[in-house]
Short mmCIF file of C-alpha atoms and ligand atoms in Angstrom, two decimals:
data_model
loop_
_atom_site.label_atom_id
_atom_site.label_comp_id
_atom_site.label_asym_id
_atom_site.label_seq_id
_atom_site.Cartn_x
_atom_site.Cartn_y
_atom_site.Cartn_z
CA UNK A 1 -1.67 -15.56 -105.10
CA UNK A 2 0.24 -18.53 -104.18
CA UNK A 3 0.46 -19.85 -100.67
CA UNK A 4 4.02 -21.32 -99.49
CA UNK A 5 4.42 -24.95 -99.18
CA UNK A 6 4.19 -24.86 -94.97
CA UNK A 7 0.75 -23.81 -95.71
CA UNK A 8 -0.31 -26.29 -97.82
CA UNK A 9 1.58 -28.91 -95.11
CA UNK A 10 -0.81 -27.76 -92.72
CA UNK A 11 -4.41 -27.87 -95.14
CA UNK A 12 -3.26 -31.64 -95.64
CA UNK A 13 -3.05 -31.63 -91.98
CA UNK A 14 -6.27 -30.08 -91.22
CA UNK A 15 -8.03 -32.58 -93.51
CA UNK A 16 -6.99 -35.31 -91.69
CA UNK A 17 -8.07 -34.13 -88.49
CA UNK A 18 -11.81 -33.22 -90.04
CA UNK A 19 -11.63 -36.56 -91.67
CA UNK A 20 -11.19 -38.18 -88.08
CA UNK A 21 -12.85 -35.73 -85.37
CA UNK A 22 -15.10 -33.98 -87.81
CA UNK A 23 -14.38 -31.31 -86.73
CA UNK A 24 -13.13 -28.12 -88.81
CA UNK A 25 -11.92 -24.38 -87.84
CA UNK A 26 -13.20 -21.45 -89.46
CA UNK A 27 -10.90 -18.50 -89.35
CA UNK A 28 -12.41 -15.30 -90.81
CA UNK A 29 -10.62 -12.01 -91.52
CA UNK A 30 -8.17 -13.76 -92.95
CA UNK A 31 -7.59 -15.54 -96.96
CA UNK A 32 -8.41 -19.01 -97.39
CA UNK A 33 -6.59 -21.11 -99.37
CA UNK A 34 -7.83 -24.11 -101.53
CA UNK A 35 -6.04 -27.34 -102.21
CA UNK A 36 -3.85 -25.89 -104.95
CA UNK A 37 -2.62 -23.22 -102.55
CA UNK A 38 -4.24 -20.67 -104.12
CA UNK A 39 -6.31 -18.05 -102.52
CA UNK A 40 -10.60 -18.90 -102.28
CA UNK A 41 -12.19 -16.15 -104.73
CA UNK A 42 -15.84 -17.21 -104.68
CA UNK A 43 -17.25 -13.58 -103.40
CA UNK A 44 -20.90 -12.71 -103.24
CA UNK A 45 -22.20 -16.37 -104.43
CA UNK A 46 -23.91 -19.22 -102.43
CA UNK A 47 -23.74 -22.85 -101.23
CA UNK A 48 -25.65 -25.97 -102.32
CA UNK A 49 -25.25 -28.89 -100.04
CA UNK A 50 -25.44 -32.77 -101.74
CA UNK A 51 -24.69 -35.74 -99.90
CA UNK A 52 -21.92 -34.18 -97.59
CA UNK A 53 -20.53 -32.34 -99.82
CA UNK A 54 -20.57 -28.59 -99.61
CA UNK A 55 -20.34 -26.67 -102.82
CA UNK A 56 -19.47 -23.24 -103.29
CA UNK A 57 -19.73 -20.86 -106.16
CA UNK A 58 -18.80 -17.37 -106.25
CA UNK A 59 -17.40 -14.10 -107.95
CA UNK A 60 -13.41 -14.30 -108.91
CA UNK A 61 -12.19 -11.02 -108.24
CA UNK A 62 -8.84 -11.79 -108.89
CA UNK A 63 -8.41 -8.81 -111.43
CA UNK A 64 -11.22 -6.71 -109.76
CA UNK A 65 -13.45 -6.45 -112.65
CA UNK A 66 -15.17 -8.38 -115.17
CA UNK A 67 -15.10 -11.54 -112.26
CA UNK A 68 -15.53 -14.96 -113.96
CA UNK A 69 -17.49 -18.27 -111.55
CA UNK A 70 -15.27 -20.10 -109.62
CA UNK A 71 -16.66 -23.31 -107.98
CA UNK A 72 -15.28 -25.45 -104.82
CA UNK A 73 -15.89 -28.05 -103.24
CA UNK A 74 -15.62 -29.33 -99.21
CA UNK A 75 -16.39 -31.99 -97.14
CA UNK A 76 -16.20 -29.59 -94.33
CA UNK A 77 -15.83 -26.07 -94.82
CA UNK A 78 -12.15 -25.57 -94.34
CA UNK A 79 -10.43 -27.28 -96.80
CA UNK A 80 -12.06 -25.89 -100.45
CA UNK A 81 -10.89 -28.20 -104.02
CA UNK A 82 -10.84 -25.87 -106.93
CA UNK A 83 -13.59 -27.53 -109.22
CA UNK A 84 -12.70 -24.50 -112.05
CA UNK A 85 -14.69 -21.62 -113.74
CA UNK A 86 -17.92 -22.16 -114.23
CA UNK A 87 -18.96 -19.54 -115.82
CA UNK A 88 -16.08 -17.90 -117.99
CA UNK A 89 -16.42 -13.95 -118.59
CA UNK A 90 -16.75 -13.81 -122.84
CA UNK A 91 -16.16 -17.51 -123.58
CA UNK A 92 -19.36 -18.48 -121.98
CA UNK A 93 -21.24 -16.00 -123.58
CA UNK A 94 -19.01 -14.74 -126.55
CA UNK A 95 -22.01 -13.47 -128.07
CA UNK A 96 -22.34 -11.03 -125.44
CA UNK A 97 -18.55 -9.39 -125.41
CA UNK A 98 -16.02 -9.39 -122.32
CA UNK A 99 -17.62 -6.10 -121.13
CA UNK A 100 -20.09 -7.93 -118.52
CA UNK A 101 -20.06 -7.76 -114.53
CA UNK A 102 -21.46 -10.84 -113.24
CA UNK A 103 -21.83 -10.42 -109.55
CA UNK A 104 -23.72 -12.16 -107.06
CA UNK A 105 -23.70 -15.99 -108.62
CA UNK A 106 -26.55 -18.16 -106.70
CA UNK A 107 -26.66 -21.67 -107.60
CA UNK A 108 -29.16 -24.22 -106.87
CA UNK A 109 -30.47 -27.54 -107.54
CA UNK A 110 -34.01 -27.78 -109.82
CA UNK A 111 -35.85 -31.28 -108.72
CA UNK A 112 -37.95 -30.75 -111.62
CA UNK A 113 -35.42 -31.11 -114.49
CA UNK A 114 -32.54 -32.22 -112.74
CA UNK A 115 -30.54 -29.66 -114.01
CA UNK A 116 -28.00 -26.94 -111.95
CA UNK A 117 -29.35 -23.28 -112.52
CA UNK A 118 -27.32 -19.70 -111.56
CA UNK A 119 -29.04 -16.55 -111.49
CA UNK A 120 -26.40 -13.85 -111.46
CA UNK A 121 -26.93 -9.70 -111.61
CA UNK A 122 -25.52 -9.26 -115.11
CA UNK A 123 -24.10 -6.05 -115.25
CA UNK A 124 -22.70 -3.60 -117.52
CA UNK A 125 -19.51 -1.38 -116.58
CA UNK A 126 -21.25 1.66 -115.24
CA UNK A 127 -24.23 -0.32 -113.81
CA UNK A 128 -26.68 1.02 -116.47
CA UNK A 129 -27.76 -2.75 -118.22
CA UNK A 130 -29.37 -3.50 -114.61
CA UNK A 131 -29.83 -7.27 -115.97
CA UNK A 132 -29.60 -10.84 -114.54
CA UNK A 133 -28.19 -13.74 -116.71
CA UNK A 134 -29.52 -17.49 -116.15
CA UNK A 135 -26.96 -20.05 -116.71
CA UNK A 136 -27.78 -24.11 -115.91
CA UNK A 137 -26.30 -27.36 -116.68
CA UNK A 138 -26.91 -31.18 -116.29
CA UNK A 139 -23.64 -31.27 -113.66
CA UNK A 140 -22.46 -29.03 -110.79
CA UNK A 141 -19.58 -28.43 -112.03
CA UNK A 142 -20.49 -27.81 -115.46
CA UNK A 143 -20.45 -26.97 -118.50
CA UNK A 144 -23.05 -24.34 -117.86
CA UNK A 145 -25.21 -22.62 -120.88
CA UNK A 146 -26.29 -19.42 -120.59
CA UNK A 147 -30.77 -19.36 -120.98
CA UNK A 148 -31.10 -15.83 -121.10
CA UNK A 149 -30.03 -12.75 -119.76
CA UNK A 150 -31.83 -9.56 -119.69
CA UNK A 151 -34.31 -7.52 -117.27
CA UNK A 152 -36.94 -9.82 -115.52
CA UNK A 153 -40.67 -9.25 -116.81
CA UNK A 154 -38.77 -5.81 -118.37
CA UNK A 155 -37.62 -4.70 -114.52
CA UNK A 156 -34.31 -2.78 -113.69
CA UNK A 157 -32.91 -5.41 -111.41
CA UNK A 158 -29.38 -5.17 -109.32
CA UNK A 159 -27.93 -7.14 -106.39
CA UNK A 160 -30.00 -10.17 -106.15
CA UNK A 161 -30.06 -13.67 -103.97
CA UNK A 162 -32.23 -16.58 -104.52
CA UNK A 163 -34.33 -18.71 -102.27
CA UNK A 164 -36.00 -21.85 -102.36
CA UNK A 165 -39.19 -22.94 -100.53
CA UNK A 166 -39.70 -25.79 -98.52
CA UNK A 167 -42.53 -26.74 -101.24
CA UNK A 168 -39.45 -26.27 -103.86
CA UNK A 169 -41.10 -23.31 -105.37
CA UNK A 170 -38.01 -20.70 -106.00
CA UNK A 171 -37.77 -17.19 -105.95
CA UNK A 172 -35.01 -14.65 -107.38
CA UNK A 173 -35.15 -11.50 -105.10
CA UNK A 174 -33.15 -8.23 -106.42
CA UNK A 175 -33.01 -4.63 -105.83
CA UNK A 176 -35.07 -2.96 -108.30
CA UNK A 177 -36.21 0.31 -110.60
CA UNK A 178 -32.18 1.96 -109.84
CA UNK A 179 -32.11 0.18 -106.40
CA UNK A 180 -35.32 2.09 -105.18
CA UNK A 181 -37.63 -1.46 -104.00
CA UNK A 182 -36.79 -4.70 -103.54
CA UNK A 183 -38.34 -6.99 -106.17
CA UNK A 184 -39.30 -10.88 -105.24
CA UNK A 185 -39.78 -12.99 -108.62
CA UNK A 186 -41.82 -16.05 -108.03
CA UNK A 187 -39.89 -18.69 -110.84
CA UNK A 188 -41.04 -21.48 -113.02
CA UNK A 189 -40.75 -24.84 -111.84
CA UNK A 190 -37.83 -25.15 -113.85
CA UNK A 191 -36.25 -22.19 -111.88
CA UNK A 192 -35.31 -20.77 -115.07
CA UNK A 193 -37.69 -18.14 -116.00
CA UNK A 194 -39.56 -15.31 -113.68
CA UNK A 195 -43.54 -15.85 -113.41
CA UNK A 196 -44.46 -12.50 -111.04
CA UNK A 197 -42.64 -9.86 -109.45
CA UNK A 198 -43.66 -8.64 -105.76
CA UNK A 199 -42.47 -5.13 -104.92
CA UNK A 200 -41.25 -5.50 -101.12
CA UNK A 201 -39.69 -2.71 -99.38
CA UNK A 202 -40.74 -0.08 -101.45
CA UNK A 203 -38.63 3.25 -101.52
CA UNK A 204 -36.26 1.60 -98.44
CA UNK A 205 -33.50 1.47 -101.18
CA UNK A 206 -32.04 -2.00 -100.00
CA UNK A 207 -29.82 -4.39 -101.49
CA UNK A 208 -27.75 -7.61 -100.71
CA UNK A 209 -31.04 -9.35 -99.65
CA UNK A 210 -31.04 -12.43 -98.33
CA UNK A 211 -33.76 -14.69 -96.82
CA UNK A 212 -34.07 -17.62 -94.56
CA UNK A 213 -37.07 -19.71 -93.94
CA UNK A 214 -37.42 -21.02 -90.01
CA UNK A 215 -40.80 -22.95 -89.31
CA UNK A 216 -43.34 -20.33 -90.49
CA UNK A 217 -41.28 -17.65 -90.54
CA UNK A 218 -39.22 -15.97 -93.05
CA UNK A 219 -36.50 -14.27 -92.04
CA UNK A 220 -34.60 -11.21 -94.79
CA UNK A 221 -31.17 -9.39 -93.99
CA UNK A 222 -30.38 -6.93 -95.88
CA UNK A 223 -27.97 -3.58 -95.98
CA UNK A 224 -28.44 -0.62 -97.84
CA UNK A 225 -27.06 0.49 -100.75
CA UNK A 226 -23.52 2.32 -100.00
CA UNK A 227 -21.18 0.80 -103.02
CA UNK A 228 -18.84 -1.28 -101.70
CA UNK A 229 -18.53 0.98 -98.14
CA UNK A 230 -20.26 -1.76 -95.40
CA UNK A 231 -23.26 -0.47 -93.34
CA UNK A 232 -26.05 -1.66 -90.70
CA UNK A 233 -27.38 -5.00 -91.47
CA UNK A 234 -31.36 -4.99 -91.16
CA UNK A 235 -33.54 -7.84 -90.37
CA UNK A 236 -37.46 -7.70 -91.83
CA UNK A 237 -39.56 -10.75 -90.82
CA UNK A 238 -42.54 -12.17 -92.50
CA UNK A 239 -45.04 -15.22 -92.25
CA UNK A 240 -45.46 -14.54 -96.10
CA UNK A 241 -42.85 -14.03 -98.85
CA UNK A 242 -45.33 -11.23 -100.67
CA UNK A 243 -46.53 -9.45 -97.69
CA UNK A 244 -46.53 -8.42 -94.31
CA UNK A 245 -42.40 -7.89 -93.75
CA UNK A 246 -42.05 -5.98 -90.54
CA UNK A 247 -40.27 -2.60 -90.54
CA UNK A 248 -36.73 -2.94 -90.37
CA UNK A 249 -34.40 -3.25 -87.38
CA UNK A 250 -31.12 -3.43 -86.84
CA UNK A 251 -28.72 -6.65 -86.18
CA UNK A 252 -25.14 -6.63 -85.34
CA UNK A 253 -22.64 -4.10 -85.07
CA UNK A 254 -23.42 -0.79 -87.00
CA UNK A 255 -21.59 -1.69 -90.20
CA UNK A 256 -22.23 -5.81 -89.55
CA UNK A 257 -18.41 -6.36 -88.95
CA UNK A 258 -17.26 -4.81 -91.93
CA UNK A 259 -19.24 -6.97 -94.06
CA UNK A 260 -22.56 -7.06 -96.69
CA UNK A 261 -24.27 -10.67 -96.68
CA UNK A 262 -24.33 -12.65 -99.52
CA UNK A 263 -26.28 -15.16 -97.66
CA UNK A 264 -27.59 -17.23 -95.10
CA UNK A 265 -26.70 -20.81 -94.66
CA UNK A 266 -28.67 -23.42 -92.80
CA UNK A 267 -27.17 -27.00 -92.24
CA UNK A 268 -29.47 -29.29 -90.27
CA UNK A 269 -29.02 -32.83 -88.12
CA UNK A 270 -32.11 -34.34 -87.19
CA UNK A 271 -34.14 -31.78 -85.26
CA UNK A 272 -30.98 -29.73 -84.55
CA UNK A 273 -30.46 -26.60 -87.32
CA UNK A 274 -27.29 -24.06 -87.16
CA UNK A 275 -27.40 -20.67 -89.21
CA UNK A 276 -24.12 -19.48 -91.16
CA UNK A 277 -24.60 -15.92 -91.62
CA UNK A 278 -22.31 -15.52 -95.04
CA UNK A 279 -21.23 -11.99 -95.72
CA UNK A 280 -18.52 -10.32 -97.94
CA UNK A 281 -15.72 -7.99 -96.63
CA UNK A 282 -15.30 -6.40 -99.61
CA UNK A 283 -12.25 -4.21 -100.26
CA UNK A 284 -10.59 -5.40 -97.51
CA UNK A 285 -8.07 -3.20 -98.76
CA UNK A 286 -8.99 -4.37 -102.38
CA UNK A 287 -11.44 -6.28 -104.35
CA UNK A 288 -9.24 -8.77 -105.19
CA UNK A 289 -8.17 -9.56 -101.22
CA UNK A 290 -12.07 -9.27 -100.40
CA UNK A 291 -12.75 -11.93 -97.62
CA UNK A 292 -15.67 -14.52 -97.32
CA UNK A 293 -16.85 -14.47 -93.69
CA UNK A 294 -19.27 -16.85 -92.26
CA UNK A 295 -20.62 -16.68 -88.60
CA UNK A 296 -23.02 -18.24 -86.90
CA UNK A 297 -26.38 -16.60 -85.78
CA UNK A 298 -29.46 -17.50 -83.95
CA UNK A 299 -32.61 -16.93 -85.55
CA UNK A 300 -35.79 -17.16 -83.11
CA UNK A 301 -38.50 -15.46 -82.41
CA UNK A 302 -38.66 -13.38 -85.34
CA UNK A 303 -35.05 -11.86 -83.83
CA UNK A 304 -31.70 -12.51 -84.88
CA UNK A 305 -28.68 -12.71 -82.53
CA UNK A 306 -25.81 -12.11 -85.10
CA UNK A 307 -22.18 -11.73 -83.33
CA UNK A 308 -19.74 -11.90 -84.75
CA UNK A 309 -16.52 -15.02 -84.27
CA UNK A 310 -13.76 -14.73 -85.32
CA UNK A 311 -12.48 -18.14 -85.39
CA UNK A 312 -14.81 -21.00 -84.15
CA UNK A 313 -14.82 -24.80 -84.65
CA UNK A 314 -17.82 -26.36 -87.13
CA UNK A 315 -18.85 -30.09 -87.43
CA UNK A 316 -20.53 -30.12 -90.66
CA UNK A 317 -22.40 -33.58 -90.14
CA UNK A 318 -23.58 -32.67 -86.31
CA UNK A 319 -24.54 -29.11 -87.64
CA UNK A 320 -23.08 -27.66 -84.52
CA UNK A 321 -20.29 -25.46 -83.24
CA UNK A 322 -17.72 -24.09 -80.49
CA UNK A 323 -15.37 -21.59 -79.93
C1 DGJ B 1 -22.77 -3.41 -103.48
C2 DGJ B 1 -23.28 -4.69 -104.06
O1 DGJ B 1 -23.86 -5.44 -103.06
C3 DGJ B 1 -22.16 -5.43 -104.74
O2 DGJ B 1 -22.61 -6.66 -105.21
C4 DGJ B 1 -21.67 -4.54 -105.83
O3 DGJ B 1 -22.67 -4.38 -106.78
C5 DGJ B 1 -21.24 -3.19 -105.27
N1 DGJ B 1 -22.31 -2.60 -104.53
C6 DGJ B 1 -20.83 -2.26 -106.38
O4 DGJ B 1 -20.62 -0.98 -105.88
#
């Protein structure tokens, strides 16, 4: 979907004020357009942050099914350049047909080898492969080779996030055993293989996990499992990734204004840190006009304050914002 030329006029305009106030607007509930006026499709993915530069990867849903990777880039959050398909549905991986869902892309950065690593839930049409796929490559932006793709350790394994520790040590977290537990894979150094699985949550049936580390504390959102229909976002918290998560409870409105996360984002400035909650209004009415929504929440305590804004102002470099 094209955007008209006025539109376009006024993302040329809105870099230039970024570029000089630093200062960016968010508007969510609504499409956002990328430098090519053509609408953002980077759905249930993740950002990795280098040097100023925000990068974003993500599920095109532009024909609903069978989503290729799109990546963009931003120097603040509003205005997104097209960087291309990443990951290409059956030309990546023409060994393994046209026939594959890959949902929930999660890229990050391995300081061991240098090299850019995606874990995605590889999926088959009527959710029945229950695999993940591990793509990496010596650039962001590509080309990316796929390592393997399968179940991890031989486990069913569904919606799925990543996270990395602040020792580096990375995890791949997914719903597991037909979306009964949630499963937390401790990787190799190289991020691209799974070492152990930990069985969290066990018979709470959640999915679209994602998890935040503040001080000592680890923080986990998640929904449960209701297709594409939003529900109650739940926060768990932890002072260990294997053990200990407290029972859920709930955090913003009961079906987390119309969204599922995909994500939390944290952007620091010296001792100041703001949280991005990044969810995915899916169907919003279809898949294809799904809407990325990112909001900022508080996470203290071992609570989380998660309204919801509708539009809001974000400086990037300060790591702050206003309405
Ligand atoms: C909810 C998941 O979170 C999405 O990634 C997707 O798998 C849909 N379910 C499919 O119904």
């Amino acid at each position: 979907m094209k955007t008209p030329h006025i539109l376009l006029l006024l993302l040329v305009l809105c870099q230039t004020v970024t570029a000089q106030t630093g200062w960016s607007q968010i508007r969510n509930g609504q499409p956002w357009y990328d430098t090519q006026g053509n609408v953002v499709q980077a759905h249930g993915g993740n950002f990795l942050i280098e040097d100023g530069t925000v990068y974003m990867v993500g599920e095109d849903r532009t024909h609903s099914w069978y989503p290729d990777v799109n990546l963009y880039h931003s120097r603040d959050m509003q205005v997104w350049e097209y960087d291309g398909k990443i990951i290409q549905n059956g030309v990546t991986t023409p060994e393994l047909g046209t026939t594959r869902m890959i949902e929930r892309p999660k890229l990050m950065h391995c300081p061991k080898t240098g090299r850019y690593v995606i874990w995605c839930h590889y999926e088959a049409s009527d959710y029945s492969a229950s695999e993940v796929a591990v793509f990496s490559s010596a650039s962001v932006t590509g080309p990316y080779r796929l390592e393997w793709s399968g179940r991890p350790l031989g486990i069913k394994s569904r919606d799925c996030n990543v996270f990395v520790d602040d020792d580096g040590t990375a995890y791949f977290i997914s719903t597991i055993q037909e979306n009964q537990h949630l499963g937390l894979f401790r990787l190799s150094d190289d991020y691209l293989r799974p070492l152990e699985c930990t069985v969290l949550m066990r018979g709470l049936r959640r999915e679209a996990p994602a998890i935040v580390r503040v001080d000592s504390l680890y923080y986990m959102l998640s929904s449960a499992c209701t297709g594409w229909d939003p529900n109650q976002c739940m926060l768990s918290v932890s002072r260990s990734l294997t053990q200990g998560w407290s029972p859920l409870t709930p955090v913003g409105d009961r079906i987390a204004y119309d969204t599922q996360a995909s994500g939390i984002l944290t952007l620091r400035r010296g001792k100041r840190t703001l949280h991005l909650y990044v969810g995915d209004r899916w169907k919003d009415p279809d898949l294809p006009q799904s809407k990325i929504i990112i909001t900022p929440i508080t996470l203290r305590d071992g609570r989380c304050h998660f309204p919801y804004m509708k539009t809001y102002r974000l400086n990037l470099r300060k790591a702050l914002v206003k309405p």
